[in-house]
Short mmCIF file of C-alpha atoms in Angstrom, two decimals:
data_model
loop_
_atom_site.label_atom_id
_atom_site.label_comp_id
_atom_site.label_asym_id
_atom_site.label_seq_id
_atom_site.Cartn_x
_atom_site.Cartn_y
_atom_site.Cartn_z
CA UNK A 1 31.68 -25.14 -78.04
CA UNK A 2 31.40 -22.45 -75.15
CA UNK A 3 29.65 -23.38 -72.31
CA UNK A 4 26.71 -21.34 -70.85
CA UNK A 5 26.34 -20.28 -67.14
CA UNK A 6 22.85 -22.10 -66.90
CA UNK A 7 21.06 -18.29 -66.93
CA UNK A 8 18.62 -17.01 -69.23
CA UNK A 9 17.24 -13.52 -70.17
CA UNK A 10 13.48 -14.18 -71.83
CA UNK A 11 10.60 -11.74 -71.77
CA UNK A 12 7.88 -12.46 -69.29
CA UNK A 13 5.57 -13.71 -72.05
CA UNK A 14 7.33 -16.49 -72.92
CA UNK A 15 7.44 -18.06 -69.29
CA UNK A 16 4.92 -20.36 -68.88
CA UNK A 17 1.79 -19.04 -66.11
CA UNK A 18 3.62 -20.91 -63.36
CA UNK A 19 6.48 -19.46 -62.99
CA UNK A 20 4.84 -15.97 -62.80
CA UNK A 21 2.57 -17.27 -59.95
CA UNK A 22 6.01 -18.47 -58.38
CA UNK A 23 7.34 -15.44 -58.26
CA UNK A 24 4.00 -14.01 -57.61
CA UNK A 25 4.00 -15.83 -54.14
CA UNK A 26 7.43 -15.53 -53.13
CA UNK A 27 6.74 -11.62 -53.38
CA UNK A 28 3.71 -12.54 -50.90
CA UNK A 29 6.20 -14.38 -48.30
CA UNK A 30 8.54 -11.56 -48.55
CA UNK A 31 6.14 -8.94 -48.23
CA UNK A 32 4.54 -10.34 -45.28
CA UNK A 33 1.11 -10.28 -46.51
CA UNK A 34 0.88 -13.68 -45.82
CA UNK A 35 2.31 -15.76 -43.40
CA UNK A 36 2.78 -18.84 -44.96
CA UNK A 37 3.71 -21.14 -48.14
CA UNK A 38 0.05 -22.56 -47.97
CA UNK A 39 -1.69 -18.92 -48.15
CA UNK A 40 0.67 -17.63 -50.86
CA UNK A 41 -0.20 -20.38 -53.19
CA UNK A 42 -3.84 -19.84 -52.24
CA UNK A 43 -3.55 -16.49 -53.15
CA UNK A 44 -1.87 -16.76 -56.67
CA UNK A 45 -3.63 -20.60 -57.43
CA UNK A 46 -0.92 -22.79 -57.72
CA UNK A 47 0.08 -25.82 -56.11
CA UNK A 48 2.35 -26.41 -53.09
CA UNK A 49 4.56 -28.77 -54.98
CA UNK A 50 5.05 -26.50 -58.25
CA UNK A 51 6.18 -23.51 -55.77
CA UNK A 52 8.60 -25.66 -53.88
CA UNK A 53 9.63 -26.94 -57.36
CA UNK A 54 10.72 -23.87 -59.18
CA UNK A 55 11.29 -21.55 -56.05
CA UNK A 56 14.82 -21.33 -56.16
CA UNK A 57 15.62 -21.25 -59.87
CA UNK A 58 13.00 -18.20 -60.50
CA UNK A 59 13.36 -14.61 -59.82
CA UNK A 60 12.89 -11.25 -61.13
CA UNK A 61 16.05 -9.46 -62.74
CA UNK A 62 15.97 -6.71 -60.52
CA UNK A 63 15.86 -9.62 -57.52
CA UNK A 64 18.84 -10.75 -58.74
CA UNK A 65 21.16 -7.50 -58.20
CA UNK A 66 19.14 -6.01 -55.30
CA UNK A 67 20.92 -5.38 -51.83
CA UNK A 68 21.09 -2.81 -49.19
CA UNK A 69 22.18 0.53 -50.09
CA UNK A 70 23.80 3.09 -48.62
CA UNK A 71 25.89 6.21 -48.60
CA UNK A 72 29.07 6.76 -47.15
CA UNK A 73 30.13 10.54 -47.37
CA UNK A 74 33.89 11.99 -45.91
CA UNK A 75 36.16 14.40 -46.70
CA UNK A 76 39.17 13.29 -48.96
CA UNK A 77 42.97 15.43 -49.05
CA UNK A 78 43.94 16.28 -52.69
CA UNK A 79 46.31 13.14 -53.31
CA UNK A 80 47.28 11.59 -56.19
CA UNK A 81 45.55 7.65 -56.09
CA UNK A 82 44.10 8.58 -52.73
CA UNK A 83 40.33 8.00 -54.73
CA UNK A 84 41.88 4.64 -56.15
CA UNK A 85 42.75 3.45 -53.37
CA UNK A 86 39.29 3.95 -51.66
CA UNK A 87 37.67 2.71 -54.55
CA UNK A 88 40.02 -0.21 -53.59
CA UNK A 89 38.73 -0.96 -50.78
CA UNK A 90 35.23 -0.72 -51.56
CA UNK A 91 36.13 -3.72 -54.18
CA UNK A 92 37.61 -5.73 -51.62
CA UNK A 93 34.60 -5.94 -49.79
CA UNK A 94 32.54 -7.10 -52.42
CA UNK A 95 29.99 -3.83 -52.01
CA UNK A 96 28.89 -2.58 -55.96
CA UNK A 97 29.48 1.30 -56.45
CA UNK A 98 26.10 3.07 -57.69
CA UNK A 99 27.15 6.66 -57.65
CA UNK A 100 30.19 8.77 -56.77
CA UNK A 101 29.80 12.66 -56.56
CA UNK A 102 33.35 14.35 -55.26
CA UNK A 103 33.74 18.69 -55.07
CA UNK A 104 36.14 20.05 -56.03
CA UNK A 105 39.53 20.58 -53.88
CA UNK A 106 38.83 23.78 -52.15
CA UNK A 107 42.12 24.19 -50.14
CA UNK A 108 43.61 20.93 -50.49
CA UNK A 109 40.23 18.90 -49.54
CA UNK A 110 37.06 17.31 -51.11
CA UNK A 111 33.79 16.56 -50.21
CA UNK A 112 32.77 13.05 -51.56
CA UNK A 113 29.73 11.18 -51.55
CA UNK A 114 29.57 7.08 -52.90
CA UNK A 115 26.28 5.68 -53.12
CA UNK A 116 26.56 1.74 -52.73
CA UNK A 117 25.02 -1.68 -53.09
CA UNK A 118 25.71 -4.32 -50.82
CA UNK A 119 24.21 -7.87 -51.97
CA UNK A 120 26.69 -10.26 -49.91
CA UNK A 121 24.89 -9.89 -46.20
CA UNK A 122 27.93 -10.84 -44.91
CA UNK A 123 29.84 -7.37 -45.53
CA UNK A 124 29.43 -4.88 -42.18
CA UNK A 125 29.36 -1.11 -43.40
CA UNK A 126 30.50 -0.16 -40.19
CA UNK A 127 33.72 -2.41 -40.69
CA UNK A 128 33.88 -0.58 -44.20
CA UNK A 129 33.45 3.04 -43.24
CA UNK A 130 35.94 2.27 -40.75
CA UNK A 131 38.36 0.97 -43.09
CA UNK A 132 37.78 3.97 -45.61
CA UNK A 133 38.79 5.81 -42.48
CA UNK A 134 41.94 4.46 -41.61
CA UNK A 135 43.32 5.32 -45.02
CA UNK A 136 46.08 8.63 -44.79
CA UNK A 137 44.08 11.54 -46.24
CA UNK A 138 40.60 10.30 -45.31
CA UNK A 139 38.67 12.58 -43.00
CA UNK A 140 34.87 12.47 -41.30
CA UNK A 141 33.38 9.09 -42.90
CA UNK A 142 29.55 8.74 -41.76
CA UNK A 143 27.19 6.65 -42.94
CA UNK A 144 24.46 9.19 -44.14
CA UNK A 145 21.94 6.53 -45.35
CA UNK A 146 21.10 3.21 -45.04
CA UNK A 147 18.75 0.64 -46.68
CA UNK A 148 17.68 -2.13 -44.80
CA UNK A 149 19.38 -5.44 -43.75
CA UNK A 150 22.93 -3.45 -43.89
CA UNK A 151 25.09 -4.16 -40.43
#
């Protein structure tokens, strides 16, 4: 028999009341609407002990791939595997690609724009761009936007 990761998909109305409120006041924490564990369960009626109970084994899907994004956009020559390899390095670092819009060659050069997700806080976009950079046939990479928490 195949063993299962431990992770469930299941529609919010078959988790029990609780768990909603968990998430409910972990939004709170995060928000900064409150300032502490005692006002967020307050706020959503639940006690202390059930939020430090199911806190870390409760989350929203989206929670669960959300990250910093940003967008990286540079000029690329028109080389065989020069995308490839970019795309490469963008694995390496453990970011998740969310869009990629490239021009076409207009002589010998294209514009290209990735869109990406970073969820491991430990990978620098500055280290990234730069390594995009280094790569033969890799002009101009800036950092045209950021999300938050991305060094």
């Amino acid at each position: 028999m195949k063993e299962h990761s431990g992770y469930y998909i299941v529609q919010r109305q078959a988790i029990p009341e609780v768990l909603i409120k968990v998430v409910e006041a972990k939004k709170l924490l995060e928000s900064g609407r409150v300032r502490t564990v005692n006002e967020a369960v307050a706020q959503v009626d639940i006690s202390r002990s059930s939020f430090y109970k199911y806190k870390d084994d409760i989350y929203e899907f989206h929670d669960s791939l959300s990250g910093s994004t940003f967008t990286l956009t540079f000029q690329v020559d028109d080389e065989p595997g020069l995308l490839s390899d970019v795309l490469g390095i963008i694995a390496k670092s453990g970011a998740n690609i969310l869009t990629i819009h490239q021009s076409i060659p207009i002589d010998g050069v294209a514009s290209l724009s990735i869109s990406l997700q970073v969820i491991d806080e430990g990978v620098s976009v500055t280290d990234l761009s730069s390594a995009i950079g280094e790569r033969t046939g890799v002009h101009k990479v800036q950092i045209s936007g950021r999300g938050s928490g991305v060094s």
